[in-house]
Amino acid sequence: NAGVTQTPKFRVLKTGQSMTLLCAQDMNHEYMYWYRQDPGMGLRLIHYSVGEGTTAKGEVPDGYNVSRLKKQNFLLGLESAAPSQTSVYFCASSQPRDRGLLWPYEQYFGPGTRLTVT
Amino acid sequence: GEDVEQSLFLSVREGDSSVINCTYTDSSSTYLYWYKQEPGAGLQLLTYIFSNMDMKQDQRLTVLLNKKDKHLSLRIADTQTGDSAIYFCAESPRSQGNLIFGKGTKLSVKP
């Protein structure tokens, strides 16, 4: 199994350009997430999805859109890139959390996409 | 609200023990977690502890949990240069279907 993969690994954009980051997982997970990681800020949740066809906002959703048309894929779009969106983007997936809270809840992360907006 | 706090940096010498500390706010979390991020990679689950436990040991790793003070620590014995990474503490509040991560502690191991 490849686990969680992300495309591309690196990208440089000019201000105002658009792009889509692709995340794919082959573990049949229901839940998928997009995070951004900035120095001293840790991981911040951008958007997430609890199933095919569903999306929801996280902590820092502004300037981003997402789609989950297929269960295995979660796309993150930047319609008009800004320098403040320079960051490392991580995708993650997981199974739904056990409602009985009996089992630990693990998210599986992709290797990241390093995006620079000039 | 939920907030997980960690110091940002820790530097140790090879062979010493490393202790990374974390405080959390939500006492409803059934499990608490430590994730490891190696340079240029994503996060990987390192270990976790059930909230009813005080301690969990796994080879060189020891996790201590003080529920009263909402304090979690990760001790790495005989720290090696390969342990250099960022370590994230995380909680999973009952009210949320997600993990709440700390900002991460960057561990530097000097030879």
PDB file of C-alpha atoms in Angstrom:
ATOM      1  CA  ASN A   1       0.000   0.000   0.000  1.00  0.00           C
ATOM      2  CA  ALA A   2       1.240   3.482  -0.847  1.00  0.00           C
ATOM      3  CA  GLY A   3      -0.687   5.011   2.087  1.00  0.00           C
ATOM      4  CA  VAL A   4      -1.273   8.732   1.605  1.00  0.00           C
ATOM      5  CA  THR A   5       0.340  10.387  -1.404  1.00  0.00           C
ATOM      6  CA  GLN A   6       0.427  14.054  -2.367  1.00  0.00           C
ATOM      7  CA  THR A   7       1.026  15.740  -5.713  1.00  0.00           C
ATOM      8  CA  PRO A   8       3.051  17.832  -6.370  1.00  0.00           C
ATOM      9  CA  LYS A   9       5.919  17.753  -3.866  1.00  0.00           C
ATOM     10  CA  PHE A  10       7.047  21.304  -4.616  1.00  0.00           C
ATOM     11  CA  ARG A  11       5.500  24.272  -6.390  1.00  0.00           C
ATOM     12  CA  VAL A  12       6.268  27.938  -6.880  1.00  0.00           C
ATOM     13  CA  LEU A  13       3.383  30.239  -7.784  1.00  0.00           C
ATOM     14  CA  LYS A  14       3.129  33.924  -8.570  1.00  0.00           C
ATOM     15  CA  THR A  15       0.618  36.006  -6.631  1.00  0.00           C
ATOM     16  CA  GLY A  16      -2.824  35.627  -8.177  1.00  0.00           C
ATOM     17  CA  GLN A  17      -2.201  32.277  -9.847  1.00  0.00           C
ATOM     18  CA  SER A  18      -4.336  29.263  -9.063  1.00  0.00           C
ATOM     19  CA  MET A  19      -3.476  25.656  -8.431  1.00  0.00           C
ATOM     20  CA  THR A  20      -4.844  22.391  -7.081  1.00  0.00           C
ATOM     21  CA  LEU A  21      -3.105  20.059  -4.679  1.00  0.00           C
ATOM     22  CA  LEU A  22      -4.059  16.427  -4.946  1.00  0.00           C
ATOM     23  CA  CYS A  23      -4.183  13.958  -2.072  1.00  0.00           C
ATOM     24  CA  ALA A  24      -4.846  10.260  -2.607  1.00  0.00           C
ATOM     25  CA  GLN A  25      -5.168   7.414  -0.112  1.00  0.00           C
ATOM     26  CA  ASP A  26      -5.477   3.699  -0.725  1.00  0.00           C
ATOM     27  CA  MET A  27      -6.565   2.636   2.769  1.00  0.00           C
ATOM     28  CA  ASN A  28     -10.314   3.095   2.143  1.00  0.00           C
ATOM     29  CA  HIS A  29     -10.456   5.717   4.887  1.00  0.00           C
ATOM     30  CA  GLU A  30     -13.634   7.709   5.340  1.00  0.00           C
ATOM     31  CA  TYR A  31     -12.069  10.867   6.760  1.00  0.00           C
ATOM     32  CA  MET A  32      -9.538  13.106   5.029  1.00  0.00           C
ATOM     33  CA  TYR A  33      -7.907  16.365   6.113  1.00  0.00           C
ATOM     34  CA  TRP A  34      -5.819  19.232   4.802  1.00  0.00           C
ATOM     35  CA  TYR A  35      -3.394  20.994   7.144  1.00  0.00           C
ATOM     36  CA  ARG A  36      -0.838  23.715   6.700  1.00  0.00           C
ATOM     37  CA  GLN A  37       2.360  23.851   8.692  1.00  0.00           C
ATOM     38  CA  ASP A  38       4.181  27.108   9.359  1.00  0.00           C
ATOM     39  CA  PRO A  39       7.231  27.718  11.593  1.00  0.00           C
ATOM     40  CA  GLY A  40       6.181  28.255  15.198  1.00  0.00           C
ATOM     41  CA  MET A  41       2.503  27.705  14.339  1.00  0.00           C
ATOM     42  CA  GLY A  42       2.338  23.945  14.311  1.00  0.00           C
ATOM     43  CA  LEU A  43      -0.345  22.260  12.240  1.00  0.00           C
ATOM     44  CA  ARG A  44      -3.517  24.135  11.425  1.00  0.00           C
ATOM     45  CA  LEU A  45      -6.537  22.430   9.940  1.00  0.00           C
ATOM     46  CA  ILE A  46      -7.762  24.033   6.705  1.00  0.00           C
ATOM     47  CA  HIS A  47     -10.646  21.799   5.608  1.00  0.00           C
ATOM     48  CA  TYR A  48     -11.697  18.246   6.204  1.00  0.00           C
ATOM     49  CA  SER A  49     -14.102  15.653   4.872  1.00  0.00           C
ATOM     50  CA  VAL A  50     -15.988  12.913   6.688  1.00  0.00           C
ATOM     51  CA  GLY A  51     -17.002  11.081   3.536  1.00  0.00           C
ATOM     52  CA  GLU A  52     -17.316  11.172  -0.221  1.00  0.00           C
ATOM     53  CA  GLY A  53     -19.172  14.264  -1.355  1.00  0.00           C
ATOM     54  CA  THR A  54     -18.843  16.072   2.004  1.00  0.00           C
ATOM     55  CA  THR A  55     -16.484  18.835   3.121  1.00  0.00           C
ATOM     56  CA  ALA A  56     -16.256  21.102   6.143  1.00  0.00           C
ATOM     57  CA  LYS A  57     -14.227  24.113   7.253  1.00  0.00           C
ATOM     58  CA  GLY A  58     -11.401  23.812   9.697  1.00  0.00           C
ATOM     59  CA  GLU A  59      -9.498  26.448  11.611  1.00  0.00           C
ATOM     60  CA  VAL A  60      -8.064  28.432   8.661  1.00  0.00           C
ATOM     61  CA  PRO A  61     -10.302  27.881   5.583  1.00  0.00           C
ATOM     62  CA  ASP A  62     -10.140  31.340   3.976  1.00  0.00           C
ATOM     63  CA  GLY A  63      -8.546  31.414   0.538  1.00  0.00           C
ATOM     64  CA  TYR A  64      -8.927  27.667   0.007  1.00  0.00           C
ATOM     65  CA  ASN A  65     -11.557  25.380  -1.453  1.00  0.00           C
ATOM     66  CA  VAL A  66     -11.788  21.598  -1.378  1.00  0.00           C
ATOM     67  CA  SER A  67     -13.613  18.793  -3.100  1.00  0.00           C
ATOM     68  CA  ARG A  68     -14.094  15.100  -2.339  1.00  0.00           C
ATOM     69  CA  LEU A  69     -15.703  13.645  -5.451  1.00  0.00           C
ATOM     70  CA  LYS A  70     -14.155  10.233  -4.907  1.00  0.00           C
ATOM     71  CA  LYS A  71     -13.570   8.562  -1.572  1.00  0.00           C
ATOM     72  CA  GLN A  72      -9.866   8.089  -2.190  1.00  0.00           C
ATOM     73  CA  ASN A  73      -9.112  11.648  -3.321  1.00  0.00           C
ATOM     74  CA  PHE A  74      -9.231  15.016  -1.568  1.00  0.00           C
ATOM     75  CA  LEU A  75      -8.353  18.108  -3.572  1.00  0.00           C
ATOM     76  CA  LEU A  76      -7.236  21.448  -2.153  1.00  0.00           C
ATOM     77  CA  GLY A  77      -7.595  24.476  -4.411  1.00  0.00           C
ATOM     78  CA  LEU A  78      -6.108  27.931  -4.233  1.00  0.00           C
ATOM     79  CA  GLU A  79      -8.068  30.216  -6.551  1.00  0.00           C
ATOM     80  CA  SER A  80      -5.846  33.285  -6.235  1.00  0.00           C
ATOM     81  CA  ALA A  81      -2.612  32.549  -4.418  1.00  0.00           C
ATOM     82  CA  ALA A  82      -1.194  35.051  -1.935  1.00  0.00           C
ATOM     83  CA  PRO A  83       2.275  35.179  -0.298  1.00  0.00           C
ATOM     84  CA  SER A  84       0.581  34.399   3.047  1.00  0.00           C
ATOM     85  CA  GLN A  85      -0.241  30.970   1.618  1.00  0.00           C
ATOM     86  CA  THR A  86       3.439  30.083   1.383  1.00  0.00           C
ATOM     87  CA  SER A  87       3.574  26.990   3.566  1.00  0.00           C
ATOM     88  CA  VAL A  88       3.973  23.243   3.706  1.00  0.00           C
ATOM     89  CA  TYR A  89       0.655  21.496   3.129  1.00  0.00           C
ATOM     90  CA  PHE A  90      -0.116  18.089   4.574  1.00  0.00           C
ATOM     91  CA  CYS A  91      -2.939  15.766   3.767  1.00  0.00           C
ATOM     92  CA  ALA A  92      -4.056  13.091   6.234  1.00  0.00           C
ATOM     93  CA  SER A  93      -6.664  10.376   6.373  1.00  0.00           C
ATOM     94  CA  SER A  94      -8.260   8.242   9.046  1.00  0.00           C
ATOM     95  CA  GLN A  95     -11.081   5.914   9.772  1.00  0.00           C
ATOM     96  CA  PRO A  96     -14.023   7.379  11.690  1.00  0.00           C
ATOM     97  CA  ARG A  97     -13.352   7.731  15.354  1.00  0.00           C
ATOM     98  CA  ASP A  98     -14.716   4.857  17.394  1.00  0.00           C
ATOM     99  CA  ARG A  99     -17.890   6.164  19.018  1.00  0.00           C
ATOM    100  CA  GLY A 100     -17.181   4.135  22.119  1.00  0.00           C
ATOM    101  CA  LEU A 101     -13.770   5.796  22.281  1.00  0.00           C
ATOM    102  CA  LEU A 102     -12.285   2.398  22.974  1.00  0.00           C
ATOM    103  CA  TRP A 103      -9.556   2.539  20.385  1.00  0.00           C
ATOM    104  CA  PRO A 104      -6.839   5.074  19.699  1.00  0.00           C
ATOM    105  CA  TYR A 105      -7.514   7.345  16.793  1.00  0.00           C
ATOM    106  CA  GLU A 106      -4.710   7.611  14.266  1.00  0.00           C
ATOM    107  CA  GLN A 107      -4.328   9.947  11.344  1.00  0.00           C
ATOM    108  CA  TYR A 108      -2.039   8.907   8.504  1.00  0.00           C
ATOM    109  CA  PHE A 109      -0.113  11.729   6.884  1.00  0.00           C
ATOM    110  CA  GLY A 110       1.224  12.273   3.400  1.00  0.00           C
ATOM    111  CA  PRO A 111       4.779  13.536   2.783  1.00  0.00           C
ATOM    112  CA  GLY A 112       3.715  17.146   2.237  1.00  0.00           C
ATOM    113  CA  THR A 113       3.708  19.743  -0.535  1.00  0.00           C
ATOM    114  CA  ARG A 114       6.016  22.725  -0.185  1.00  0.00           C
ATOM    115  CA  LEU A 115       4.349  25.751  -1.784  1.00  0.00           C
ATOM    116  CA  THR A 116       6.006  29.127  -2.283  1.00  0.00           C
ATOM    117  CA  VAL A 117       4.002  32.120  -3.478  1.00  0.00           C
ATOM    118  CA  THR A 118       6.066  35.045  -4.718  1.00  0.00           C
TER     119      THR A 118
ATOM    120  CA  GLY B   1     -11.518  25.763  24.335  1.00  0.00           C
ATOM    121  CA  GLU B   2      -8.968  23.158  23.394  1.00  0.00           C
ATOM    122  CA  ASP B   3      -5.311  24.105  23.451  1.00  0.00           C
ATOM    123  CA  VAL B   4      -2.185  21.975  23.556  1.00  0.00           C
ATOM    124  CA  GLU B   5       1.020  23.649  24.680  1.00  0.00           C
ATOM    125  CA  GLN B   6       4.610  22.530  24.146  1.00  0.00           C
ATOM    126  CA  SER B   7       7.974  24.217  24.263  1.00  0.00           C
ATOM    127  CA  LEU B   8       9.340  24.799  20.758  1.00  0.00           C
ATOM    128  CA  PHE B   9      12.921  23.599  21.124  1.00  0.00           C
ATOM    129  CA  LEU B  10      15.007  21.048  23.031  1.00  0.00           C
ATOM    130  CA  SER B  11      18.687  20.314  22.571  1.00  0.00           C
ATOM    131  CA  VAL B  12      20.436  17.298  24.095  1.00  0.00           C
ATOM    132  CA  ARG B  13      23.695  15.410  23.675  1.00  0.00           C
ATOM    133  CA  GLU B  14      23.773  11.964  22.129  1.00  0.00           C
ATOM    134  CA  GLY B  15      23.336   9.305  24.809  1.00  0.00           C
ATOM    135  CA  ASP B  16      21.468  11.592  27.200  1.00  0.00           C
ATOM    136  CA  SER B  17      17.760  11.296  27.966  1.00  0.00           C
ATOM    137  CA  SER B  18      15.331  13.726  26.354  1.00  0.00           C
ATOM    138  CA  VAL B  19      12.128  14.808  28.031  1.00  0.00           C
ATOM    139  CA  ILE B  20       9.496  16.622  26.000  1.00  0.00           C
ATOM    140  CA  ASN B  21       6.617  18.126  27.931  1.00  0.00           C
ATOM    141  CA  CYS B  22       3.076  18.974  26.941  1.00  0.00           C
ATOM    142  CA  THR B  23       0.021  20.415  28.644  1.00  0.00           C
ATOM    143  CA  TYR B  24      -3.501  19.984  27.366  1.00  0.00           C
ATOM    144  CA  THR B  25      -6.830  21.409  28.381  1.00  0.00           C
ATOM    145  CA  ASP B  26      -9.556  18.895  27.554  1.00  0.00           C
ATOM    146  CA  SER B  27      -9.889  16.200  30.200  1.00  0.00           C
ATOM    147  CA  SER B  28     -12.382  14.276  28.051  1.00  0.00           C
ATOM    148  CA  SER B  29      -9.684  12.967  25.706  1.00  0.00           C
ATOM    149  CA  THR B  30      -9.673   9.185  25.959  1.00  0.00           C
ATOM    150  CA  TYR B  31      -6.243   8.889  24.397  1.00  0.00           C
ATOM    151  CA  LEU B  32      -3.282  11.244  24.178  1.00  0.00           C
ATOM    152  CA  TYR B  33      -0.732  10.944  21.434  1.00  0.00           C
ATOM    153  CA  TRP B  34       2.820  11.672  20.423  1.00  0.00           C
ATOM    154  CA  TYR B  35       3.555  12.107  16.731  1.00  0.00           C
ATOM    155  CA  LYS B  36       7.027  12.380  15.212  1.00  0.00           C
ATOM    156  CA  GLN B  37       7.934  14.395  12.120  1.00  0.00           C
ATOM    157  CA  GLU B  38      11.318  13.705  10.582  1.00  0.00           C
ATOM    158  CA  PRO B  39      12.889  16.352   8.343  1.00  0.00           C
ATOM    159  CA  GLY B  40      11.076  16.689   5.027  1.00  0.00           C
ATOM    160  CA  ALA B  41       8.387  14.153   5.937  1.00  0.00           C
ATOM    161  CA  GLY B  42       4.852  13.983   7.246  1.00  0.00           C
ATOM    162  CA  LEU B  43       3.835  13.116  10.780  1.00  0.00           C
ATOM    163  CA  GLN B  44       3.815   9.554  12.020  1.00  0.00           C
ATOM    164  CA  LEU B  45       2.196   8.222  15.160  1.00  0.00           C
ATOM    165  CA  LEU B  46       4.982   7.429  17.626  1.00  0.00           C
ATOM    166  CA  THR B  47       3.042   6.281  20.646  1.00  0.00           C
ATOM    167  CA  TYR B  48      -0.145   6.926  22.582  1.00  0.00           C
ATOM    168  CA  ILE B  49      -1.450   6.473  26.099  1.00  0.00           C
ATOM    169  CA  PHE B  50      -4.914   5.631  27.347  1.00  0.00           C
ATOM    170  CA  SER B  51      -6.202   8.281  29.722  1.00  0.00           C
ATOM    171  CA  ASN B  52      -6.666   5.776  32.557  1.00  0.00           C
ATOM    172  CA  MET B  53      -2.958   4.992  32.574  1.00  0.00           C
ATOM    173  CA  ASP B  54      -0.191   6.891  34.356  1.00  0.00           C
ATOM    174  CA  MET B  55       2.707   5.485  32.391  1.00  0.00           C
ATOM    175  CA  LYS B  56       3.446   3.557  29.243  1.00  0.00           C
ATOM    176  CA  GLN B  57       6.838   2.198  28.281  1.00  0.00           C
ATOM    177  CA  ASP B  58       7.853   1.081  24.805  1.00  0.00           C
ATOM    178  CA  GLN B  59      11.546   0.275  24.396  1.00  0.00           C
ATOM    179  CA  ARG B  60      13.381   3.619  24.711  1.00  0.00           C
ATOM    180  CA  LEU B  61      10.165   5.601  25.005  1.00  0.00           C
ATOM    181  CA  THR B  62       8.352   6.352  28.259  1.00  0.00           C
ATOM    182  CA  VAL B  63       5.110   8.316  28.315  1.00  0.00           C
ATOM    183  CA  LEU B  64       3.967   9.806  31.620  1.00  0.00           C
ATOM    184  CA  LEU B  65       0.476  11.184  32.139  1.00  0.00           C
ATOM    185  CA  ASN B  66      -0.624  13.378  35.044  1.00  0.00           C
ATOM    186  CA  LYS B  67      -4.367  13.773  34.583  1.00  0.00           C
ATOM    187  CA  LYS B  68      -4.782  16.070  37.547  1.00  0.00           C
ATOM    188  CA  ASP B  69      -2.387  18.617  36.063  1.00  0.00           C
ATOM    189  CA  LYS B  70      -3.247  17.720  32.441  1.00  0.00           C
ATOM    190  CA  HIS B  71       0.438  17.153  31.783  1.00  0.00           C
ATOM    191  CA  LEU B  72       1.907  14.672  29.334  1.00  0.00           C
ATOM    192  CA  SER B  73       5.582  13.928  28.817  1.00  0.00           C
ATOM    193  CA  LEU B  74       7.659  11.840  26.444  1.00  0.00           C
ATOM    194  CA  ARG B  75      11.011  10.560  27.622  1.00  0.00           C
ATOM    195  CA  ILE B  76      13.501   9.169  25.113  1.00  0.00           C
ATOM    196  CA  ALA B  77      16.282   7.197  26.735  1.00  0.00           C
ATOM    197  CA  ASP B  78      19.770   7.048  25.195  1.00  0.00           C
ATOM    198  CA  THR B  79      18.866   9.690  22.608  1.00  0.00           C
ATOM    199  CA  GLN B  80      20.451   9.133  19.189  1.00  0.00           C
ATOM    200  CA  THR B  81      21.077  11.524  16.306  1.00  0.00           C
ATOM    201  CA  GLY B  82      18.315   9.670  14.441  1.00  0.00           C
ATOM    202  CA  ASP B  83      15.852  10.903  17.050  1.00  0.00           C
ATOM    203  CA  SER B  84      16.305  14.469  15.792  1.00  0.00           C
ATOM    204  CA  ALA B  85      12.837  15.482  14.674  1.00  0.00           C
ATOM    205  CA  ILE B  86       9.804  17.539  15.641  1.00  0.00           C
ATOM    206  CA  TYR B  87       7.576  15.877  18.227  1.00  0.00           C
ATOM    207  CA  PHE B  88       3.907  16.780  18.410  1.00  0.00           C
ATOM    208  CA  CYS B  89       1.629  16.167  21.344  1.00  0.00           C
ATOM    209  CA  ALA B  90      -2.048  15.674  20.426  1.00  0.00           C
ATOM    210  CA  GLU B  91      -5.359  15.173  22.170  1.00  0.00           C
ATOM    211  CA  SER B  92      -8.697  13.956  20.864  1.00  0.00           C
ATOM    212  CA  PRO B  93     -11.534  15.658  22.756  1.00  0.00           C
ATOM    213  CA  ARG B  94     -14.818  13.768  22.945  1.00  0.00           C
ATOM    214  CA  SER B  95     -16.600  16.766  21.454  1.00  0.00           C
ATOM    215  CA  GLN B  96     -14.563  16.619  18.264  1.00  0.00           C
ATOM    216  CA  GLY B  97     -13.887  14.028  15.623  1.00  0.00           C
ATOM    217  CA  ASN B  98     -10.376  15.316  15.152  1.00  0.00           C
ATOM    218  CA  LEU B  99      -6.983  15.622  16.762  1.00  0.00           C
ATOM    219  CA  ILE B 100      -5.789  18.832  18.379  1.00  0.00           C
ATOM    220  CA  PHE B 101      -2.034  19.200  17.902  1.00  0.00           C
ATOM    221  CA  GLY B 102       0.476  21.218  19.845  1.00  0.00           C
ATOM    222  CA  LYS B 103       2.906  23.420  17.929  1.00  0.00           C
ATOM    223  CA  GLY B 104       5.620  20.777  18.102  1.00  0.00           C
ATOM    224  CA  THR B 105       8.961  20.532  19.920  1.00  0.00           C
ATOM    225  CA  LYS B 106      12.046  20.445  17.729  1.00  0.00           C
ATOM    226  CA  LEU B 107      14.537  18.019  19.249  1.00  0.00           C
ATOM    227  CA  SER B 108      18.161  18.527  18.240  1.00  0.00           C
ATOM    228  CA  VAL B 109      20.659  15.829  19.187  1.00  0.00           C
ATOM    229  CA  LYS B 110      24.300  16.830  19.256  1.00  0.00           C
ATOM    230  CA  PRO B 111      27.004  14.199  18.790  1.00  0.00           C
TER     231      PRO B 111
END
